[in-house]
Amino acid sequence: MKSPRPARKRFARLTVLFVVAASASAGLLLAGRTGAPRVSAQAPFNGFRNFESPQVHPLALTPDGTRLLAVNSPENRLSVFQLKAGTPVLTAEIPVGLEPVSVAARDNREAWVVNWLSDSVSVVDLTTGNVTRTLDVGDEPTDVLFAGANGGRAFVCVSGTREVKVFDAGAPAAAAPQVVPVRGKQPRALARDAAGTRVFVSVFESGNQTAVVPERTVTQNGGLPPPSPSMAAGLPPAPRTGLIVKWNGSAWVDERGDARWTSAIPFRLADVDVAVIDAATAALSNELRGVGTQIGNAVYDPVSQRLLVVNTDAQNFTRFEPNLRGRFMRTRVSGVNPAGGAAAVFDLNPHINYADPAGSDAERAQSLGLPSDIARASDGTLYVAALGSARVGVLDAAGAVQSRIGVGQGPTGLALDEPRARLYVLNRFEQTVSVVDTRARSELTRVPVGFNPEPPEVREGRRFLYDTLLSAHGDVSCASCHPGGHRDGLVWDLGNPQGGVDVINNPIGSGSLFIRTNTVSNFHPMKGPMMTQSLRGILDSRLMHWRGDRNNLGEFNPAFTNLLGRPQMITDAEMQAFQAFVRTLVYPPNPLMNLDSSFPTNVPEVGGDAQRGFIIFNGSKTVLGVELCGACHELPVGTNSGLIPALLLQEPQDFKAPQLRGLYQKTGMENTPGEKLTAFGFTHDGTSENLVTFLRNPLFTFASDQDRRDVAAYLLSFNTGVPPCLGAQLTVNAENKNAPEVGARLNILTAQASANRCELVVRGIYKGEHRSFLYDRLTTKFDTDRAGEPRVSRQEFLDAAGAGGELTFTGVLVGRGRHLSIDTDGDNVLNGDEPPTAVDVSGRVIDSNGNGVAGIFVTLSGSQAATAVTDAAGRYFFGYVSTAGTHTVTPFRDGMSFGPASRTYNGPTANQTGADFVATASAIDSSQFFVAQHYRDFLGREPDTSGLNFWTQGIDSCGADPACREVKRINTSAAFFLAIEFQETGYLVYRTYKASFSDIPGKPVPVNFQQLLAGTQRIGQGVVVNQGEWRAQLEANKQTFFLDWVQRPDFLARYPETLSPADFVNLLNTTAGSPLTTSERDALTAQLAADNTARGRAAALRQLAENAELSRREFNRAFVLMQYFGYLRRDPDDEGFNFWLTKLNQFNGDYIAAEMVKAFISSTEYRQRFNQ
């Protein structure tokens, strides 16, 4: 227990949030258009807000290697490059969400884009050039990849909520994603092993086993270690401060190795650097530690079976600026065994001599600073992008640096194209892609990513944040501790025992009763541990730093010499450029606020009502009963920049009333035994674990603890100045256009646009064309991108939306709506009235009667390459076809011919909407197509070659004998229902529904078409009978399916977890029609009683679903049902179903005698699917 202080000093310190003291009367004071937009120059919006979003995997190649995908973060687009001989040609700029940071290609037609500011993932159809679905995933998503069986699962890293969300990649909206919590702050990058069985999650702010012993504890235990270097003569005694310590594996030690501090810190740190997820089960399988401090991108080496991770290692354990000058960070690649164990460390800068504090030009010319991405070639060669050095390092398989390749400024992403011997590098700061020859290890050319809306102050001043060449050794920069202009989540002691006293005048004239004006503060150079502060919005405060010991940003210039180790400070002009850049930095919206900018009434982190907390904070005198919290923490940013004397704070030093934005990111510290997320919380040195505890200080006179919780909730929800509607999105498509939640979301978005908190734009395919629209708040309709057209209502959008006509609504910054919608180049000529640089090519494939033909494969070739498949109406669509070059459209399907065979367009200047083709034969009469279609209809997959050939040859062995061919076709068709693959997938899904829910109310069957289709795809993922480890894959799929099933809300509603094992089994058995014998039922009950968990319930349900008696009873019903599902692709009508079930039962299941299969495959409805 801490010893009591003298009575006059019993007020506990209030360093950071609310600065308080006794009342003034007592003498004490209180501190208190169509086609692609034109890539052209334009005047940027002068209110530009710079979020400096963290690009993670901004480049990706499509699997066929024909296209390179690149995110354009500031312009909120996905750029698509056609690759010709390795040279990227920009062919499309597809609007996505705000601040896209990562992209991954699911296949050659679909890409997923992660939108950091929009908190969403855009699912992009690369053929139409349109977003078909938007997934809201949570605060600040950073990355996505595909893993699991056949890459069937999409893993999305959500940094702000510290979790990974796992979607069914083929049907992401079919069910809620699985959620995998990550024990670390700011999980950021994803990687996978070669087989896609494991997913690795890099934790950016993982920490490094450092903590701070609070000042009071340090003082009680003998004080600080003597400074090194020693304190300059003439300096007054240094203030008492806390002390940074480090866990050495058995104790908390200081820089001397003294372990006296161990009892002062009750917790240990989890320090999870990389989380490992089992892709099959979407469950955490391991946590890897000891990698570094800031953990970046990774790549898996299948030869050494190690994960290679770029990272930095912060030296914040070292005290004082002279000891850290030019050497406060190490830049590395670490090789980690996914099973655990010590990491192998490969220094990216082995040439640096840190004993020479000045460094040299020769040394800096070889340095690799701020590693951002890593790629591995098949021969083991590694490529590492160095964000701060404008270079790519080339390492051998052993991790030794072999060479360095100069590229553009700010390389953030790599895409390796081995067949062409090319490496593509996205250079974020200059918005270009470098093309590197990997054989010559040299840059060949650079191409623009697309339009860059950033104003000159961003482009010209950014280098002073990131450029590591401005340091002694070329390996560190301001961004080493302020990544993305934010903060590193660490505490540093940047005092200088050889420094001088800073004298600061307090210029604040405050309305507070307790803040004096025109006071002077004398700041000792040995300041003690301080948490890194964000540069976002820093210029909104007049005095800077925790102590307010800097009057303006220009006074940070000495850091370029004293901390970065540069021989001289940057020039005044350069400092002004840096300051202009910093002025653009802003916080993102607070994720705790509601979309309508109201405060939440429940913040679970503290159990408080933020709306009520706002009222208390600004309306109740809770500081000694005489002053408002908001008097010192003035809105809008939460500070009046007032300097508070140390005596009044009961602190050794004066401090400034700090701003309050971004507090929600500082949670996670718990000052109790056990493994904890972080050692740093609130206050200047991070030693206050949470806001509720802080507000329990006796100087706060809250009426109740709930009042404290409500104020804490308000502080966590504090408005950053950027409204929550900024970046909010909604994609309307055929599936959701009539859903109530769509209308509700649109109500909020239009209301926020009407209130001028954001502007609302709509982009997508409208009535067959790429269009864009801007909300007009006076008429509550949308202006179009063509002059003279009538405005469009919200209902008109909903009516027009559908398959191939998806429309995306997005809230954007006020002032940028016109640029991001109807007038992209800002020349006052609307997009639709501009001569296009790209057009749409669309048409239909029809039969001789004019009916659309579905499932026709259509290719675009020539100057660009793309593929499409016709929909149910025979339609196909190619978006963003360049007006330059020659383009040929060709349809194809086995057993069919087309007229004309192809269509060619030379330099099209307008949309080509009538590119139609006539199919002259029935595809279903082709044996190969007939068989292939059965794979798709019954097994939900494309045929394997051996199976396709086997069944096709069986039919074709009849030659021209029509009777023989008919029998063969019937038997072939029936075989797909009887096949092991279907019995173990689709039929198992049927029985699972039967066992769980019995028949659908009012229907003779337990499952509908969409339900069985989705379930079959899940169990059948990656399963091809008699190929590879198909049995193991099937078993893994089944286990995952049943485990997920018993956790479904509708299952839990019928079978609550409170049921006893006996009640659970009895209810299941009764629901299924009592197929179990008494002994089977009792055995199953005992089995569940031994493991009454979700897994135990899943096993019990599976045993019932696989029960032989249940399978026998339901066989004929399922056989009939699959005639409707497989052939007609719809739910059965009751009359027809009962007719065929009766007939099949009459013939004891003999489908040939019952002529059931024959009737379905020769029916008009079936053949009309293929236009005959």
XYZ file of C-alpha atoms in Angstrom, residues 50-604:
555
model
C -5.858 13.092 -44.690
C -6.509 9.838 -42.848
C -3.120 8.379 -43.818
C -4.691 4.937 -43.859
C -2.332 1.934 -43.456
C -1.978 0.079 -46.735
C -1.369 -3.594 -45.955
C -1.726 -5.655 -49.139
C -2.520 -2.988 -51.723
C -1.516 -5.118 -54.740
C -2.767 -8.478 -56.023
C -2.562 -10.493 -59.217
C -5.545 -12.403 -60.567
C -4.892 -16.161 -60.548
C -4.513 -16.279 -64.337
C -1.881 -13.533 -64.184
C -3.635 -11.319 -66.739
C -4.496 -8.460 -64.396
C -2.876 -6.516 -61.594
C -5.161 -5.026 -58.969
C -4.118 -1.965 -56.963
C -5.956 0.072 -54.355
C -6.023 3.839 -54.772
C -6.539 4.834 -51.136
C -7.066 8.607 -51.373
C -9.309 8.312 -54.451
C -11.317 5.392 -53.008
C -11.003 3.170 -56.071
C -9.673 -0.175 -57.191
C -7.370 0.240 -60.181
C -7.271 -2.652 -62.639
C -4.247 -3.048 -64.876
C -4.060 -5.307 -67.910
C -0.664 -7.001 -68.079
C 0.942 -7.168 -71.489
C 4.469 -8.570 -71.384
C 4.690 -7.467 -67.773
C 3.837 -3.806 -68.392
C 0.679 -2.692 -66.555
C -1.926 -0.829 -68.615
C -4.595 0.906 -66.533
C -7.987 -0.196 -67.845
C -10.408 0.473 -64.994
C -10.807 2.515 -61.822
C -13.674 0.960 -59.916
C -15.271 2.930 -57.046
C -15.168 1.033 -53.756
C -15.318 2.218 -50.133
C -13.332 5.001 -48.496
C -9.613 4.488 -47.926
C -9.154 1.003 -49.391
C -5.977 -0.570 -48.002
C -5.934 -4.187 -49.190
C -7.176 -6.281 -52.099
C -7.283 -10.022 -52.771
C -8.497 -11.825 -55.884
C -10.878 -14.644 -55.084
C -10.711 -15.847 -58.669
C -10.281 -14.298 -62.106
C -13.664 -12.575 -61.904
C -14.001 -11.456 -58.295
C -11.892 -9.367 -55.937
C -12.440 -8.348 -52.335
C -11.322 -4.868 -51.311
C -10.866 -3.847 -47.662
C -12.020 -0.295 -46.941
C -10.332 1.000 -43.779
C -12.419 4.153 -43.293
C -15.716 2.662 -44.490
C -15.335 -0.292 -42.105
C -16.360 -2.522 -44.992
C -15.308 -4.986 -47.654
C -16.329 -4.386 -51.267
C -16.942 -7.518 -53.314
C -16.047 -6.493 -56.870
C -17.073 -8.177 -60.127
C -14.014 -7.593 -62.298
C -16.003 -8.370 -65.438
C -18.662 -5.727 -64.913
C -16.356 -3.410 -63.003
C -18.914 -3.005 -60.253
C -19.328 -3.676 -56.544
C -21.907 -6.440 -56.164
C -21.943 -6.611 -52.377
C -20.691 -4.575 -49.427
C -19.945 -6.337 -46.150
C -19.942 -4.261 -42.972
C -17.198 -5.869 -40.903
C -16.360 -3.496 -38.035
C -13.917 -0.780 -37.106
C -10.854 -0.270 -39.278
C -10.521 -3.509 -41.267
C -7.063 -3.925 -42.740
C -6.647 -7.149 -44.719
C -8.330 -10.108 -46.432
C -7.245 -13.453 -47.800
C -8.830 -16.699 -48.942
C -7.944 -20.003 -47.314
C -9.473 -23.305 -46.310
C -10.659 -25.967 -48.728
C -10.359 -24.588 -52.266
C -9.938 -21.133 -50.787
C -13.594 -21.266 -49.834
C -13.290 -19.103 -46.732
C -12.602 -15.383 -46.651
C -10.638 -14.160 -43.633
C -10.997 -10.451 -42.869
C -8.769 -8.784 -40.283
C -10.665 -6.149 -38.282
C -8.062 -4.126 -36.463
C -10.242 -1.880 -34.326
C -12.205 -4.729 -32.743
C -9.157 -7.019 -32.482
C -10.627 -9.935 -34.369
C -10.688 -11.862 -37.623
C -14.041 -12.478 -39.272
C -14.455 -15.573 -41.412
C -16.984 -15.615 -44.261
C -18.159 -18.255 -46.679
C -16.454 -16.737 -49.712
C -19.033 -18.068 -52.130
C -22.028 -16.911 -50.108
C -20.832 -14.249 -47.653
C -24.332 -13.036 -46.839
C -25.812 -16.482 -46.264
C -24.800 -16.572 -42.616
C -23.113 -14.400 -40.040
C -19.327 -14.681 -40.148
C -17.417 -16.665 -37.592
C -15.428 -14.422 -35.286
C -11.929 -15.216 -34.050
C -10.742 -12.856 -31.270
C -7.058 -11.894 -31.381
C -5.206 -11.169 -28.141
C -3.334 -8.126 -29.334
C -3.763 -4.468 -30.176
C -4.134 -3.580 -33.831
C -4.017 -6.969 -35.576
C -3.255 -5.912 -39.120
C -1.809 -8.277 -41.742
C -2.813 -11.781 -42.837
C -0.797 -14.566 -44.427
C -1.402 -18.271 -45.052
C 0.618 -21.405 -45.483
C 1.070 -23.046 -48.864
C -1.880 -25.424 -48.443
C -4.204 -22.764 -47.087
C -4.781 -24.761 -43.908
C -3.439 -22.092 -41.553
C -3.923 -18.338 -41.456
C -1.422 -16.096 -39.689
C -2.409 -12.767 -38.139
C 0.305 -10.163 -37.477
C -0.364 -7.928 -34.470
C 0.966 -4.480 -35.305
C 1.014 -3.035 -31.765
C 2.125 -6.234 -30.082
C 4.517 -4.460 -27.706
C 7.849 -5.628 -26.355
C 7.435 -6.639 -22.705
C 7.980 -3.114 -21.365
C 5.918 -1.388 -18.693
C 6.109 1.656 -16.434
C 6.510 1.670 -12.674
C 4.416 4.617 -11.413
C 6.272 7.615 -9.994
C 4.972 7.133 -6.470
C 6.208 3.534 -6.373
C 9.588 4.525 -7.782
C 9.944 7.209 -5.117
C 8.951 4.820 -2.340
C 11.539 2.296 -3.538
C 14.594 4.502 -3.558
C 13.988 6.636 -6.609
C 15.298 6.486 -10.157
C 18.616 4.978 -11.203
C 21.344 7.583 -11.674
C 21.127 9.151 -15.125
C 23.559 8.265 -17.864
C 24.945 10.564 -19.076
C 25.135 12.407 -15.816
C 23.113 15.571 -15.344
C 24.636 18.811 -16.550
C 26.044 21.159 -13.961
C 23.697 23.938 -13.000
C 20.495 22.051 -13.644
C 18.026 21.975 -10.767
C 17.101 18.557 -9.328
C 15.217 16.396 -11.792
C 11.497 15.854 -11.178
C 10.327 12.566 -9.771
C 9.011 10.338 -12.574
C 8.007 6.803 -13.324
C 10.469 4.279 -14.714
C 10.342 2.036 -17.777
C 11.063 -1.598 -16.926
C 11.164 -4.796 -18.934
C 10.151 -8.377 -18.238
C 13.242 -10.577 -18.605
C 11.416 -13.884 -18.364
C 11.308 -14.029 -14.590
C 11.205 -10.456 -13.276
C 10.543 -6.812 -14.118
C 13.959 -5.192 -14.309
C 15.293 -1.703 -14.932
C 18.224 -0.773 -17.145
C 20.647 -1.976 -14.444
C 19.007 -5.390 -14.262
C 17.574 -4.486 -10.845
C 14.456 -6.616 -10.175
C 13.168 -4.635 -7.183
C 10.232 -3.506 -9.325
C 8.713 -6.952 -9.814
C 6.243 -6.627 -6.970
C 5.081 -3.247 -8.303
C 3.610 -4.723 -11.483
C 1.175 -7.580 -10.802
C 0.570 -8.622 -14.383
C 2.473 -10.220 -17.229
C 2.045 -9.317 -20.875
C 0.560 -11.659 -23.451
C 2.803 -10.060 -26.100
C 1.171 -12.047 -28.894
C 2.988 -11.157 -32.102
C 1.329 -13.592 -34.492
C -1.931 -15.476 -34.008
C -2.409 -18.755 -35.886
C -5.892 -19.760 -37.055
C -6.953 -23.202 -38.257
C -8.569 -22.420 -41.595
C -10.833 -25.456 -41.510
C -12.379 -24.744 -38.125
C -11.810 -20.966 -37.964
C -10.441 -21.455 -34.464
C -7.286 -20.099 -32.865
C -4.643 -22.822 -32.829
C -1.519 -21.037 -31.553
C -0.033 -17.716 -30.458
C 3.546 -16.857 -31.423
C 5.676 -14.497 -29.347
C 9.143 -12.998 -29.285
C 9.023 -11.654 -32.852
C 9.284 -7.875 -32.429
C 7.483 -4.707 -31.375
C 5.572 -3.597 -34.467
C 4.681 -6.673 -36.507
C 4.060 -6.237 -40.228
C 3.359 -8.386 -43.270
C 4.467 -11.982 -43.523
C 4.994 -14.717 -46.087
C 5.234 -18.477 -45.580
C 8.310 -20.428 -46.646
C 7.168 -23.983 -47.490
C 10.757 -25.229 -47.651
C 11.850 -24.251 -44.163
C 8.219 -24.307 -42.986
C 8.712 -20.952 -41.337
C 6.697 -17.781 -41.377
C 8.883 -14.849 -42.430
C 7.682 -11.644 -40.773
C 8.860 -8.065 -41.284
C 8.993 -6.169 -37.998
C 10.712 -3.502 -35.991
C 12.149 -3.752 -32.505
C 11.753 -0.589 -30.412
C 14.486 0.314 -27.919
C 12.187 2.205 -25.561
C 13.658 0.369 -22.589
C 16.701 2.632 -23.031
C 16.374 5.947 -21.195
C 17.235 9.372 -22.539
C 17.507 10.981 -25.910
C 21.354 10.973 -26.154
C 21.352 7.181 -25.768
C 18.642 6.744 -28.386
C 19.943 9.239 -30.941
C 19.743 7.603 -34.360
C 19.424 4.106 -32.921
C 16.063 3.729 -31.224
C 14.642 1.123 -33.614
C 15.886 -2.055 -35.300
C 14.548 -3.233 -38.657
C 14.285 -6.975 -39.192
C 12.796 -10.052 -40.762
C 12.049 -12.824 -38.300
C 11.663 -16.493 -39.172
C 9.031 -18.103 -36.957
C 8.019 -21.730 -36.574
C 4.175 -21.762 -36.563
C 4.307 -24.469 -33.914
C 6.273 -22.176 -31.602
C 9.839 -21.715 -30.457
C 12.402 -18.954 -30.681
C 12.395 -16.812 -33.808
C 15.407 -16.479 -36.084
C 16.208 -12.803 -36.652
C 17.598 -11.414 -39.902
C 18.871 -7.851 -39.653
C 17.867 -5.811 -42.682
C 20.690 -3.366 -41.960
C 23.726 -5.413 -40.912
C 25.979 -2.754 -42.450
C 25.032 -0.065 -39.922
C 27.618 0.863 -37.332
C 25.554 2.234 -34.459
C 28.743 3.088 -32.577
C 29.211 5.948 -35.048
C 26.411 8.361 -34.116
C 26.773 10.457 -37.275
C 26.422 7.690 -39.841
C 27.442 8.397 -43.431
C 25.966 8.867 -46.894
C 27.383 5.481 -47.914
C 25.671 3.839 -44.957
C 22.347 5.564 -45.582
C 22.468 4.556 -49.258
C 22.192 0.898 -48.247
C 19.664 1.167 -45.441
C 16.181 -0.288 -45.454
C 13.806 1.633 -43.206
C 10.182 0.973 -42.181
C 9.641 -2.474 -43.744
C 6.114 -2.729 -45.108
C 5.679 -5.869 -47.238
C 7.449 -9.093 -48.066
C 7.190 -11.518 -50.999
C 8.878 -14.850 -51.657
C 9.943 -16.333 -54.979
C 9.819 -20.067 -55.607
C 13.635 -20.289 -55.311
C 13.500 -18.777 -51.828
C 14.498 -15.236 -52.763
C 12.799 -12.666 -50.548
C 11.751 -9.157 -51.485
C 11.133 -6.607 -48.712
C 9.562 -3.218 -49.389
C 11.110 -0.435 -47.305
C 8.527 2.306 -46.925
C 10.913 4.957 -45.611
C 13.802 4.263 -47.965
C 12.133 4.097 -51.406
C 13.805 0.725 -51.904
C 13.117 -2.982 -52.132
C 15.597 -5.201 -50.365
C 16.523 -8.534 -51.949
C 17.384 -11.310 -49.504
C 18.514 -14.867 -50.086
C 16.710 -17.823 -48.563
C 18.911 -17.585 -45.479
C 17.811 -13.996 -44.853
C 21.013 -12.249 -45.936
C 20.576 -8.980 -47.830
C 21.932 -9.399 -51.365
C 20.979 -6.132 -53.042
C 18.689 -3.138 -52.918
C 16.462 -1.883 -55.734
C 15.468 1.760 -55.961
C 11.744 2.305 -56.575
C 9.252 5.130 -56.039
C 8.541 6.983 -52.826
C 6.716 5.072 -50.102
C 6.642 1.446 -51.320
C 3.875 -0.326 -49.413
C 2.941 -3.408 -51.448
C 4.536 -6.110 -53.575
C 3.138 -8.500 -56.185
C 5.497 -11.071 -57.644
C 4.923 -12.154 -61.265
C 7.426 -14.983 -61.677
C 6.423 -16.134 -65.189
C 7.287 -12.664 -66.492
C 10.238 -12.146 -64.109
C 8.551 -9.026 -62.781
C 7.955 -7.540 -59.365
C 5.272 -4.875 -59.074
C 5.671 -2.340 -56.279
C 2.967 0.089 -55.180
C 4.530 3.420 -54.218
C 1.942 5.027 -51.963
C 3.443 8.502 -51.620
C 3.640 9.190 -55.339
C 0.708 6.938 -56.294
C 2.607 4.864 -58.850
C 3.426 1.222 -59.542
C 7.059 0.373 -60.162
C 7.816 -2.470 -62.556
C 10.979 -4.287 -61.498
C 12.943 -6.792 -63.563
C 13.741 -9.515 -61.035
C 16.557 -10.922 -63.158
C 18.364 -7.612 -63.535
C 17.150 -6.434 -60.123
C 16.377 -2.998 -61.459
C 13.348 -0.795 -61.993
C 12.086 -0.691 -65.588
C 9.292 1.854 -65.400
C 6.580 3.421 -63.268
C 2.925 3.872 -64.102
C 0.332 5.965 -62.225
C -2.123 4.106 -60.015
C -4.807 6.577 -61.072
C -5.943 10.024 -60.138
C -4.449 11.371 -56.912
C -6.661 13.952 -55.157
C -4.085 14.803 -52.512
C -3.190 18.508 -52.427
C 0.411 19.755 -52.680
C 0.774 20.142 -48.917
C 0.234 16.398 -48.497
C 2.493 15.333 -51.346
C 5.298 17.743 -50.493
C 5.277 17.484 -46.719
C 4.752 13.748 -46.251
C 8.414 12.831 -46.664
C 9.352 14.570 -43.425
C 7.244 12.071 -41.529
C 8.515 8.937 -43.271
C 11.857 9.556 -44.999
C 14.474 7.518 -43.161
C 17.267 9.186 -45.161
C 16.700 12.145 -42.829
C 18.274 10.106 -40.009
C 21.861 9.346 -39.105
C 21.873 5.796 -40.422
C 18.948 5.885 -42.835
C 16.796 3.407 -40.914
C 14.472 5.523 -38.710
C 12.131 8.466 -39.119
C 9.347 10.286 -37.289
C 7.005 7.520 -38.518
C 8.995 4.944 -36.561
C 7.111 6.157 -33.474
C 4.230 7.863 -35.295
C 3.197 5.198 -37.849
C 0.690 6.702 -40.232
C 1.010 9.964 -38.302
C -0.581 8.305 -35.283
C 1.137 6.665 -32.322
C 3.003 3.444 -31.572
C 1.225 2.552 -28.307
C 4.516 2.719 -26.381
C 6.055 4.805 -23.628
C 9.465 6.442 -24.134
C 11.720 8.391 -21.809
C 13.142 11.046 -24.123
C 14.610 13.243 -21.443
C 18.122 14.634 -21.739
C 20.282 14.964 -18.617
C 22.568 17.272 -20.589
C 19.736 19.502 -21.801
C 18.475 22.851 -20.600
C 15.364 24.115 -18.865
C 12.500 25.146 -21.163
C 10.553 28.212 -20.086
C 6.965 28.255 -21.372
C 4.426 31.021 -20.895
C 0.834 29.911 -20.377
C -1.088 31.990 -22.901
C -4.512 30.595 -22.173
C -7.351 32.839 -21.180
C -9.856 30.284 -19.905
C -13.430 30.500 -18.769
C -12.577 28.023 -16.040
C -12.676 29.176 -12.427
C -9.472 27.306 -11.742
C -6.987 28.085 -14.484
C -4.664 31.005 -14.101
C -3.493 32.875 -17.146
C -0.107 34.366 -17.996
C 1.807 31.937 -15.763
C 5.291 30.627 -16.518
C 6.349 26.968 -16.429
C 9.975 25.876 -16.123
C 10.382 22.417 -17.649
C 13.315 20.260 -16.648
C 14.908 18.348 -19.574
C 14.507 15.026 -17.738
C 10.790 14.638 -18.341
C 10.389 10.932 -17.558
C 8.334 8.287 -19.390
C 5.684 9.662 -21.748
C 3.238 7.875 -24.029
C 3.636 8.645 -27.714
C 0.951 11.085 -28.780
C -0.813 11.130 -32.127
C -0.030 13.742 -34.762
C -3.656 13.625 -35.852
C -5.212 16.993 -35.143
C -2.185 18.046 -33.092
C -2.306 21.575 -34.474
C -5.770 22.014 -32.955
C -3.972 22.572 -29.635
C -1.892 25.650 -29.092
C 0.606 24.109 -26.719
C 1.951 20.645 -27.515
C 3.296 17.610 -25.713
C 1.980 16.301 -22.433
C 3.702 19.151 -20.598
C 2.779 21.791 -23.154
C 6.499 22.437 -23.539
C 6.317 23.149 -27.260
C 4.588 26.267 -28.544
C 4.222 24.975 -32.098
C 5.265 22.183 -34.420
C 8.337 24.118 -35.518
C 9.811 23.631 -32.060
C 10.016 19.894 -32.783
C 12.694 20.552 -35.425
C 15.525 19.703 -33.004
C 14.205 16.130 -32.942
C 15.693 15.654 -36.410
C 19.141 16.029 -34.854
C 18.665 15.015 -31.225
C 16.575 11.920 -31.880
C 16.907 10.956 -35.546
C 20.603 11.825 -35.436
C 20.638 14.026 -38.521
C 23.654 16.339 -38.711
C 21.411 19.389 -38.938
C 17.799 20.351 -38.553
C 15.614 20.637 -41.622
C 15.239 24.116 -43.084
C 12.497 26.534 -42.136
C 10.853 25.984 -45.521
C 10.960 22.221 -45.033
C 9.539 22.574 -41.533
C 6.712 24.688 -42.916
C 6.042 21.969 -45.492
C 5.996 19.364 -42.720
C 3.631 21.491 -40.678
C 1.309 21.921 -43.674
C 1.229 18.148 -44.046
C 0.532 17.545 -40.362
C -2.314 20.064 -40.543
C -4.142 17.725 -42.952
C -4.026 14.739 -40.567
C -7.337 13.914 -38.907
C -8.809 11.200 -36.744
C -11.291 8.783 -38.279
C -14.839 8.759 -36.896
C -15.233 7.370 -33.400
C -16.581 3.827 -33.936
C -18.548 3.945 -30.685
C -20.756 6.780 -31.901
C -23.998 5.924 -33.655
C -24.282 6.391 -37.395
C -26.551 9.403 -36.842
C -23.831 11.131 -34.757
C -25.625 10.486 -31.478
C -23.809 8.997 -28.517
C -24.443 5.361 -27.573
C -26.557 4.670 -24.516
C -24.520 1.593 -23.656
C -20.743 1.312 -23.887
C -19.964 -2.228 -22.638
